[in-house]
Amino acid sequence: MDEKDTIVASATPLIPSAVGIIRLSGEDALQIGKRLFSLPEKVEERKAYFGRIRDREGKTIDEGLFIYFKAPRSFTGEDVVEIYPHGSVPVMKRIIGEAVHFGARLAEPGEFTKRAFLKGKIDLTQAEAIADLIEAKTEKASRVALNLLQGRLSEKVNRLRNSLLELISLIEAEINFPEDIEEIDFEEIKKVLKGVVEQIGELLKTYKKGQLIREGIKLAIVGRPNVGKSSLFNALLGYERAIVSEVRGTTRDFIEESLNIGGIPVKLLDTAGIRETEDKIEKLGIEKALEKVEEADVVLFVFDASEGLTEEDLKIYEKVKDKSPIVIGNKSDLLDKSEKKYYFKDVKDVILVSSKTLENLDQLEEKILHKLNLLEDSDTDVYINLRHYGSFKKAKETLEKVLKNIGDYRDRKEILMLEISEAEKALEEITGEITTEDVLGNIFGRFCIGK
Ligand SMILES: Nc1nc2c(ncn2[C@@H]2O[C@H](COP(=O)(O)OP(=O)(O)OP(=O)(O)O)[C@@H](O)[C@H]2O)c(=O)[nH]1
Ligand SMILES: [Mg+2]
């Protein structure tokens, strides 16, 4: 990728729509824009012009709007031109083709954002946040991405870095001017390092939850035949997706559908009822059901509360016990609650629901979120991703090593300084103060073209 080229791409998907956006970024953006669009001699920045979009022969392709964002006051920090034709696929393609004819190059995925990063308009956590925001499947995921985009993680990282940098300069001063400077208080160093380690620990804890919010959770419904798994599946989905019948063994293959529970993207799986059977196809379905249990973040184990617990239920429960499933007594509408039939062995918090009347389904959803610790959060929460996790972990481990042997550094202050710098550098990787082509390739390769 040559950073000097002027790049062009559609910023909107190429599907028929009212308006499309074509974006150019780079030194020649305005000059190319002028050839594409009928404009006055002097083009003002950040002003919308209405006019004709023309091809190389001056023939009109479409009419639309034109805006010029002069460097550095643009998304990429370079000269940017945006043209808004009608969102017609052939029109958009033709304009892009003409822009290339006039000297632009087709942008690679994420290249606009990469340029914004390289020009210092955004840091790496913010660039990642743009991809997260675009890909967000729920409102909650978009809110979490927005927090990163607004620099909430960068602020935290920079605060931690500053604490370390202050220590480094203090130690350095003492090394260089031992006569003029008071001897460093090692207790103070310990205190600062401990504080940093603690805060990094808190951030590390946010990784798992962040992953669930971004990527979603997998729920598998299991149980013996006819307890109402498919009915529960449909009830949670809100429509009749799976076949329900009083015949045991109705569901043969697993069914997977997406929904959203409390802002978390969910993949919900209905599986074949588990039982001893000679039926070849049903057997295969049962094997698959057990595989799905392994993959699930939460297992919903269903039994028929109106019949009470059976030997068959217990056998299946033994198979899935390790996943600490949520135990659901279904068909509560048929239950005489005074009979306490829904007592389930050693499981204390059986939840009674009715897939027919939808009784208690809200509580079930809440229980699922609670189980994954997804209930409590605030609008400003920051959740780190895997890349941040790696760097934070490296910083934390380095500092913990220093803390463990802090006494040994009294006569080796240079080493102490180096070790603290190493941790500080790990933190720099997060915001992208230090990067490699590999890291950039990974991050920007995730983007769609035009972003
Ligand atoms: N009254 C009542 N009936 C229910 C409820 N849930 C399911 N049923 C009935 O129970 C029967 C079995 O329901 P399904 O959802 O097909 O059961 P399943 O567990 O998916 O069964 P398999 O696919 O065979 O393993 C059907 O006749 C449903 O109408 C409920 O909450 N209340
Ligand atoms: Mg079923």
Coordinates of C-alpha atoms and ligand atoms in Angstrom, one line a residue:
M1 CA 0.0 0.0 0.0
D2 CA 1.5 3.3 -1.0
E3 CA 0.4 6.0 1.4
K4 CA 1.1 8.8 -1.2
D5 CA -1.6 7.6 -3.6
T6 CA -5.0 9.2 -3.8
I7 CA -7.5 6.4 -3.0
V8 CA -11.1 6.0 -3.9
A9 CA -13.9 3.8 -2.8
S10 CA -17.6 3.7 -2.1
A11 CA -18.2 4.4 1.5
T12 CA -21.7 2.9 1.2
P13 CA -22.6 -0.7 0.2
L14 CA -23.2 -1.2 -3.5
I15 CA -26.9 -1.8 -3.4
P16 CA -29.7 0.2 -4.9
S17 CA -30.3 3.0 -2.4
A18 CA -31.5 6.7 -2.4
V19 CA -28.0 8.1 -2.0
G20 CA -24.5 6.6 -2.2
I21 CA -21.2 8.1 -1.0
I22 CA -17.9 7.9 -2.9
R23 CA -14.9 9.0 -1.0
L24 CA -11.5 10.1 -2.3
S25 CA -8.5 10.7 0.0
G26 CA -5.0 12.0 -0.8
E27 CA -3.1 14.8 -2.4
D28 CA -5.0 14.7 -5.7
A29 CA -8.4 14.3 -4.2
L30 CA -9.6 17.8 -5.0
Q31 CA -8.1 17.9 -8.5
I32 CA -9.7 14.5 -9.4
G33 CA -12.9 15.7 -7.8
K34 CA -12.9 18.8 -10.0
R35 CA -12.7 16.7 -13.1
L36 CA -15.6 14.5 -11.9
F37 CA -17.9 17.3 -10.8
S38 CA -19.0 20.6 -12.2
L39 CA -17.7 23.1 -9.6
P40 CA -16.9 26.8 -9.4
E41 CA -13.2 27.8 -9.9
K42 CA -12.7 28.3 -6.2
V43 CA -13.9 25.4 -4.1
E44 CA -14.6 26.1 -0.4
E45 CA -13.9 23.5 2.2
R46 CA -16.8 21.9 4.1
K47 CA -19.4 23.3 1.8
A48 CA -22.0 21.2 0.0
Y49 CA -22.2 21.9 -3.8
F50 CA -25.0 20.6 -6.0
G51 CA -24.0 19.8 -9.5
R52 CA -23.4 17.3 -12.3
I53 CA -21.0 14.3 -12.1
R54 CA -19.2 13.8 -15.4
D55 CA -17.1 11.2 -17.2
R56 CA -13.8 11.8 -19.0
E57 CA -15.7 13.0 -22.1
G58 CA -17.8 15.5 -20.1
K59 CA -20.9 13.4 -20.4
T60 CA -23.2 13.5 -17.4
I61 CA -23.3 10.4 -15.3
D62 CA -25.6 11.6 -12.6
E63 CA -26.3 14.7 -10.4
G64 CA -25.6 14.9 -6.8
L65 CA -23.7 16.7 -4.0
F66 CA -20.0 17.4 -3.5
I67 CA -18.1 18.2 -0.3
Y68 CA -14.4 19.0 0.1
F69 CA -12.6 18.4 3.4
K70 CA -9.3 20.2 3.4
A71 CA -6.3 18.5 5.1
P72 CA -5.9 18.2 8.0
R73 CA -9.6 18.8 8.9
S74 CA -10.8 15.5 7.5
F75 CA -11.4 11.9 8.6
T76 CA -8.0 10.7 7.2
G77 CA -6.2 14.0 7.9
E78 CA -5.5 14.2 4.2
D79 CA -7.5 16.1 1.5
V80 CA -10.8 14.3 1.2
V81 CA -13.5 14.7 -1.3
E82 CA -16.9 13.1 -0.9
I83 CA -19.4 12.8 -3.8
Y84 CA -23.0 11.9 -3.2
P85 CA -24.7 10.5 -6.3
H86 CA -27.9 8.5 -6.3
G87 CA -27.2 5.0 -4.9
S88 CA -27.4 3.3 -8.2
V89 CA -25.0 0.4 -8.6
P90 CA -24.0 1.2 -12.2
V91 CA -23.7 4.9 -11.5
M92 CA -21.5 4.4 -8.5
K93 CA -19.3 1.9 -10.4
R94 CA -18.9 4.3 -13.3
I95 CA -17.9 7.2 -11.1
I96 CA -15.3 5.1 -9.3
G97 CA -14.0 3.9 -12.7
E98 CA -13.7 7.5 -13.8
A99 CA -11.9 8.5 -10.6
V100 CA -9.4 5.7 -11.3
H101 CA -9.1 7.0 -14.9
F102 CA -8.2 10.5 -13.5
G103 CA -5.5 9.0 -11.3
A104 CA -6.9 7.6 -8.1
R105 CA -6.3 4.0 -6.9
L106 CA -9.0 1.7 -5.5
A107 CA -8.7 1.7 -1.7
E108 CA -7.8 -1.5 0.1
P109 CA -10.0 -2.6 3.0
G110 CA -9.6 -0.3 6.0
E111 CA -7.2 2.0 4.1
F112 CA -9.1 5.2 4.9
T113 CA -9.0 4.4 8.6
K114 CA -5.4 3.3 8.4
R115 CA -4.5 6.7 7.0
A116 CA -6.4 8.4 9.8
F117 CA -4.3 6.4 12.2
L118 CA -1.0 7.0 10.4
K119 CA -1.8 10.8 10.3
G120 CA -2.5 10.7 14.1
K121 CA -6.2 11.5 13.8
I122 CA -7.1 8.4 15.8
D123 CA -5.1 5.9 17.8
L124 CA -5.3 2.1 17.4
T125 CA -8.0 1.5 19.9
Q126 CA -10.2 4.0 18.1
A127 CA -9.5 2.4 14.7
E128 CA -10.5 -0.9 16.2
A129 CA -13.6 0.7 17.6
I130 CA -14.7 1.9 14.1
A131 CA -14.6 -1.7 12.9
D132 CA -16.4 -2.9 16.1
L133 CA -19.1 -0.2 15.6
I134 CA -19.7 -1.1 12.0
E135 CA -19.9 -4.8 12.9
A136 CA -22.0 -4.3 16.0
K137 CA -24.9 -6.6 16.1
T138 CA -26.8 -5.0 18.9
E139 CA -27.3 -1.6 20.4
K140 CA -25.2 -2.6 23.4
A141 CA -22.3 -3.7 21.3
S142 CA -22.5 -0.4 19.4
R143 CA -22.4 1.6 22.7
V144 CA -19.4 -0.4 23.9
A145 CA -17.6 0.4 20.6
L146 CA -18.5 4.0 20.9
N147 CA -16.8 4.2 24.3
L148 CA -13.6 3.0 22.7
L149 CA -14.0 5.3 19.7
Q150 CA -14.3 8.2 22.1
G151 CA -11.0 7.3 23.6
R152 CA -12.1 5.9 26.9
L153 CA -9.6 3.1 26.8
S154 CA -6.8 5.4 25.4
E155 CA -7.3 7.7 28.4
K156 CA -6.9 4.9 30.8
V157 CA -3.8 3.5 29.0
N158 CA -2.3 7.0 28.9
R159 CA -2.8 7.5 32.6
L160 CA -1.1 4.2 33.4
R161 CA 1.7 5.1 31.0
N162 CA 2.2 8.4 32.6
S163 CA 2.6 6.9 36.1
L164 CA 5.3 4.6 34.7
L165 CA 7.0 7.4 32.7
E166 CA 7.2 9.6 35.9
L167 CA 8.9 6.8 37.7
I168 CA 11.3 6.2 34.9
S169 CA 12.3 9.9 34.8
L170 CA 12.7 9.9 38.6
I171 CA 15.0 6.9 38.5
E172 CA 16.9 8.3 35.5
A173 CA 17.5 11.6 37.3
E174 CA 18.9 9.8 40.3
I175 CA 21.2 7.7 38.1
N176 CA 22.4 10.8 36.3
F177 CA 22.7 13.2 39.2
P178 CA 23.1 11.1 42.3
E179 CA 24.5 14.1 44.3
D180 CA 21.7 16.6 43.5
I181 CA 18.8 14.3 43.9
E182 CA 17.3 12.7 47.0
E183 CA 17.5 9.0 47.1
I184 CA 14.4 7.3 45.6
D185 CA 11.9 6.0 48.1
F186 CA 11.4 2.4 47.1
E187 CA 8.2 2.2 49.1
E188 CA 6.8 4.9 46.9
I189 CA 7.9 3.0 43.7
K190 CA 6.3 -0.1 45.1
K191 CA 3.1 1.8 45.8
V192 CA 2.9 3.2 42.2
L193 CA 3.7 -0.1 40.6
K194 CA 1.1 -1.9 42.7
G195 CA -1.5 0.6 41.8
V196 CA -0.7 0.2 38.1
V197 CA -0.8 -3.6 38.4
E198 CA -4.1 -3.4 40.1
Q199 CA -5.7 -1.2 37.5
I200 CA -4.4 -3.4 34.7
G201 CA -5.9 -6.4 36.5
E202 CA -9.3 -4.7 36.5
L203 CA -9.0 -4.0 32.8
L204 CA -8.0 -7.6 32.1
K205 CA -11.2 -8.8 33.7
T206 CA -13.2 -6.9 31.2
Y207 CA -12.0 -9.1 28.3
K208 CA -14.3 -12.0 28.6
K209 CA -17.4 -9.9 29.0
G210 CA -16.4 -7.7 26.1
Q211 CA -16.0 -10.7 23.9
L212 CA -19.5 -11.9 24.8
I213 CA -20.9 -8.4 24.0
R214 CA -19.1 -8.2 20.7
E215 CA -19.4 -11.7 19.5
G216 CA -22.5 -12.9 21.3
I217 CA -23.3 -16.0 23.3
K218 CA -24.3 -19.5 22.4
L219 CA -27.2 -21.1 24.2
A220 CA -28.1 -24.8 23.7
I221 CA -31.5 -26.2 24.8
V222 CA -31.3 -29.9 25.8
G223 CA -33.4 -32.4 27.5
R224 CA -35.3 -35.6 26.9
P225 CA -37.9 -35.8 24.1
N226 CA -41.2 -34.0 24.5
V227 CA -40.3 -31.8 27.5
G228 CA -40.9 -28.8 25.3
K229 CA -37.5 -27.8 24.0
S230 CA -38.7 -26.7 20.6
S231 CA -41.6 -24.9 22.2
L232 CA -39.2 -23.0 24.5
F233 CA -36.9 -22.3 21.5
N234 CA -39.9 -20.7 19.6
A235 CA -41.1 -18.8 22.7
L236 CA -37.6 -17.2 23.2
L237 CA -37.4 -16.4 19.5
G238 CA -40.9 -14.9 19.4
Y239 CA -42.0 -16.9 16.4
E240 CA -42.8 -20.5 15.4
R241 CA -39.5 -21.6 13.9
A242 CA -39.2 -25.2 15.1
I243 CA -41.8 -27.9 14.6
V244 CA -43.6 -28.7 17.8
S245 CA -45.6 -31.9 18.3
E246 CA -46.6 -34.4 21.0
V247 CA -44.7 -37.1 19.2
R248 CA -41.5 -37.9 21.0
G249 CA -38.4 -37.4 18.8
T250 CA -39.9 -34.6 16.7
T251 CA -36.7 -32.6 16.4
R252 CA -34.0 -34.7 14.7
D253 CA -31.3 -32.2 13.6
F254 CA -30.3 -29.1 15.6
I255 CA -31.7 -25.7 14.6
E256 CA -29.9 -22.5 15.2
E257 CA -31.4 -19.0 15.1
S258 CA -30.1 -15.5 16.2
L259 CA -31.8 -13.3 18.6
N260 CA -30.9 -10.6 21.1
I261 CA -31.3 -10.9 24.8
G262 CA -30.8 -7.7 26.8
G263 CA -28.7 -6.2 24.0
I264 CA -26.5 -9.3 23.8
P265 CA -26.4 -11.1 20.4
V266 CA -27.5 -14.7 21.0
K267 CA -27.3 -17.9 18.9
L268 CA -30.0 -20.1 20.2
L269 CA -29.9 -23.9 19.5
D270 CA -32.7 -26.3 19.7
T271 CA -31.5 -29.9 19.7
A272 CA -32.9 -33.4 19.4
G273 CA -34.4 -34.9 22.5
I274 CA -31.9 -37.3 24.1
R275 CA -33.0 -40.9 24.7
E276 CA -32.0 -44.5 24.0
T277 CA -33.0 -45.2 20.5
E278 CA -32.4 -47.6 17.6
D279 CA -33.3 -45.1 15.0
K280 CA -30.2 -44.3 13.1
I281 CA -31.1 -40.7 12.2
E282 CA -32.3 -39.9 15.7
K283 CA -29.0 -41.3 17.1
L284 CA -27.0 -38.9 14.9
G285 CA -29.2 -36.0 16.1
I286 CA -28.5 -36.9 19.7
E287 CA -24.8 -37.1 19.1
K288 CA -25.0 -33.6 17.6
A289 CA -27.0 -32.4 20.5
L290 CA -24.2 -33.5 22.9
E291 CA -21.6 -31.8 20.7
K292 CA -23.6 -28.6 20.8
V293 CA -23.6 -28.8 24.6
E294 CA -19.8 -28.6 24.6
E295 CA -19.8 -25.5 22.4
A296 CA -22.4 -23.6 24.3
D297 CA -21.7 -20.8 26.7
V298 CA -24.8 -21.6 28.6
V299 CA -26.8 -24.9 28.5
L300 CA -30.5 -24.7 29.1
F301 CA -31.5 -28.1 30.5
V302 CA -35.3 -28.6 30.2
F303 CA -37.5 -31.1 32.0
D304 CA -41.3 -31.4 32.2
A305 CA -42.3 -29.9 35.5
S306 CA -45.8 -31.3 35.2
E307 CA -44.5 -34.8 35.1
G308 CA -41.7 -34.2 37.5
L309 CA -38.2 -35.5 37.4
T310 CA -37.7 -38.9 35.7
E311 CA -34.8 -41.3 35.6
E312 CA -34.3 -40.3 32.0
D313 CA -33.9 -36.7 32.9
L314 CA -31.3 -37.5 35.5
K315 CA -29.3 -39.6 33.1
I316 CA -29.1 -36.6 30.7
Y317 CA -28.5 -34.2 33.5
E318 CA -25.4 -36.3 34.4
K319 CA -24.1 -35.8 30.9
V320 CA -24.4 -32.0 30.9
K321 CA -23.8 -31.4 34.6
D322 CA -20.2 -30.1 34.0
K323 CA -21.5 -27.2 32.1
S324 CA -23.5 -26.1 35.1
P325 CA -26.7 -25.8 33.1
I326 CA -29.7 -23.6 34.0
V327 CA -32.4 -26.2 35.0
I328 CA -35.7 -25.3 33.6
G329 CA -39.0 -26.9 34.6
N330 CA -41.2 -26.4 31.6
K331 CA -45.0 -26.6 31.3
S332 CA -45.6 -24.8 34.5
D333 CA -49.1 -24.1 33.3
L334 CA -50.0 -27.7 33.8
L335 CA -48.5 -27.9 37.2
D336 CA -50.3 -28.0 40.5
K337 CA -47.6 -25.9 42.3
S338 CA -48.5 -27.2 45.7
E339 CA -47.4 -30.7 44.7
K340 CA -43.8 -29.6 44.4
K341 CA -43.2 -32.0 41.6
Y342 CA -40.7 -29.6 40.2
Y343 CA -38.2 -30.5 42.9
F344 CA -35.0 -31.3 41.0
K345 CA -32.5 -33.4 42.9
D346 CA -29.6 -31.3 44.2
V347 CA -30.4 -28.3 42.0
K348 CA -31.8 -25.5 44.2
D349 CA -32.7 -22.8 41.8
V350 CA -34.9 -24.6 39.2
I351 CA -36.7 -22.0 37.2
L352 CA -40.3 -22.8 36.3
V353 CA -41.5 -21.6 32.9
S354 CA -44.3 -22.2 30.5
S355 CA -43.5 -22.1 26.8
K356 CA -47.2 -22.0 26.2
T357 CA -48.3 -19.1 28.4
L358 CA -44.8 -17.5 28.3
E359 CA -44.8 -17.4 32.1
N360 CA -41.4 -16.5 33.6
L361 CA -39.6 -16.2 30.3
D362 CA -38.4 -12.7 31.3
Q363 CA -36.8 -14.2 34.5
L364 CA -35.2 -16.9 32.4
E365 CA -33.6 -14.3 30.2
E366 CA -32.4 -12.4 33.2
K367 CA -31.0 -15.6 34.7
I368 CA -29.0 -16.3 31.5
L369 CA -27.4 -12.8 31.5
H370 CA -26.8 -13.1 35.2
K371 CA -25.0 -16.4 34.8
L372 CA -22.5 -14.8 32.3
N373 CA -22.2 -11.7 34.6
L374 CA -23.7 -9.6 31.8
L375 CA -26.4 -7.9 33.8
E376 CA -24.7 -5.0 35.5
D377 CA -22.9 -2.5 33.5
S378 CA -22.8 1.2 33.0
D379 CA -22.8 3.3 29.8
T380 CA -19.2 4.2 30.2
D381 CA -17.8 0.7 30.7
V382 CA -14.7 -0.1 28.7
Y383 CA -14.1 -3.7 27.4
I384 CA -10.8 -4.7 26.1
N385 CA -10.2 -7.0 23.1
L386 CA -7.8 -9.9 22.6
R387 CA -5.0 -7.7 21.3
H388 CA -5.3 -5.3 24.2
Y389 CA -5.4 -8.3 26.5
G390 CA -2.0 -9.6 25.3
S391 CA -0.3 -6.2 25.8
F392 CA -1.8 -5.6 29.2
K393 CA -0.9 -9.0 30.3
K394 CA 2.7 -8.5 29.2
A395 CA 2.9 -5.2 31.1
K396 CA 1.4 -6.7 34.2
E397 CA 3.7 -9.7 34.3
T398 CA 6.7 -7.5 33.8
L399 CA 5.7 -5.2 36.7
E400 CA 4.8 -8.2 39.0
K401 CA 8.3 -9.6 38.4
V402 CA 9.8 -6.2 39.4
L403 CA 7.6 -6.0 42.5
K404 CA 8.5 -9.5 43.6
N405 CA 12.2 -8.7 43.6
I406 CA 12.0 -5.0 44.3
G407 CA 14.8 -5.3 47.0
D408 CA 17.3 -6.6 44.4
Y409 CA 17.1 -3.3 42.4
R410 CA 18.6 -1.0 45.0
D411 CA 22.0 -1.3 43.4
R412 CA 20.7 -2.0 39.9
K413 CA 18.6 1.0 39.2
E414 CA 19.4 0.9 35.5
I415 CA 17.8 -2.5 35.3
L416 CA 14.8 -1.3 37.3
M417 CA 14.4 1.5 34.8
L418 CA 14.6 -0.9 31.8
E419 CA 12.1 -3.3 33.3
I420 CA 9.6 -0.5 33.9
S421 CA 10.2 0.8 30.4
E422 CA 9.4 -2.6 29.0
A423 CA 6.0 -2.6 30.7
E424 CA 5.4 1.0 29.5
K425 CA 6.2 -0.1 25.9
A426 CA 3.7 -2.9 26.2
L427 CA 1.1 -0.3 27.1
E428 CA 2.2 1.8 24.1
E429 CA 1.4 -1.1 21.8
I430 CA -2.3 -0.8 22.8
T431 CA -2.8 2.7 21.5
G432 CA -0.4 2.1 18.7
E433 CA 2.5 4.3 19.7
I434 CA 4.6 1.3 18.7
T435 CA 3.2 -0.9 15.9
T436 CA 4.4 -3.4 13.4
E437 CA 3.1 -4.0 9.9
D438 CA 1.7 -7.3 11.1
V439 CA -0.4 -5.7 13.7
L440 CA -1.7 -3.0 11.3
G441 CA -2.4 -5.7 8.7
N442 CA -4.5 -7.6 11.2
I443 CA -6.4 -4.7 12.4
F444 CA -7.2 -3.0 9.1
G445 CA -7.6 -6.2 7.2
R446 CA -10.8 -6.7 9.2
F447 CA -12.5 -3.7 7.6
C448 CA -14.7 -3.5 4.6
I449 CA -13.5 -1.6 1.6
G450 CA -14.4 2.1 1.8
K451 CA -13.8 2.5 5.5
Ligands
LIG1 N1 -49.1 -27.1 28.3 C1 -47.9 -27.0 27.8 N2 -47.6 -27.7 26.8 C2 -46.3 -27.6 26.3 C3 -45.4 -26.6 26.8 N3 -44.3 -26.7 26.1 C4 -44.5 -27.7 25.2 N4 -45.7 -28.2 25.3 C5 -46.2 -29.3 24.5 O1 -45.4 -30.5 24.7 C6 -45.3 -31.2 23.5 C7 -43.8 -31.4 23.0 O2 -43.3 -30.1 22.7 P1 -42.0 -29.9 21.9 O3 -41.6 -28.5 22.0 O4 -42.1 -30.5 20.5 O5 -41.0 -30.8 22.7 P2 -39.4 -31.2 22.4 O6 -38.8 -31.2 23.7 O7 -38.9 -30.3 21.4 O8 -39.6 -32.6 21.8 P3 -38.5 -33.4 20.8 O9 -38.2 -32.6 19.7 O10 -39.3 -34.6 20.4 O11 -37.4 -33.8 21.7 C8 -46.1 -30.5 22.5 O12 -47.4 -31.1 22.4 C9 -46.2 -29.1 23.0 O13 -47.4 -28.4 22.6 C10 -45.9 -25.8 27.9 O14 -45.2 -24.9 28.4 N5 -47.1 -26.0 28.3
MG2 MG -38.1 -30.6 19.5

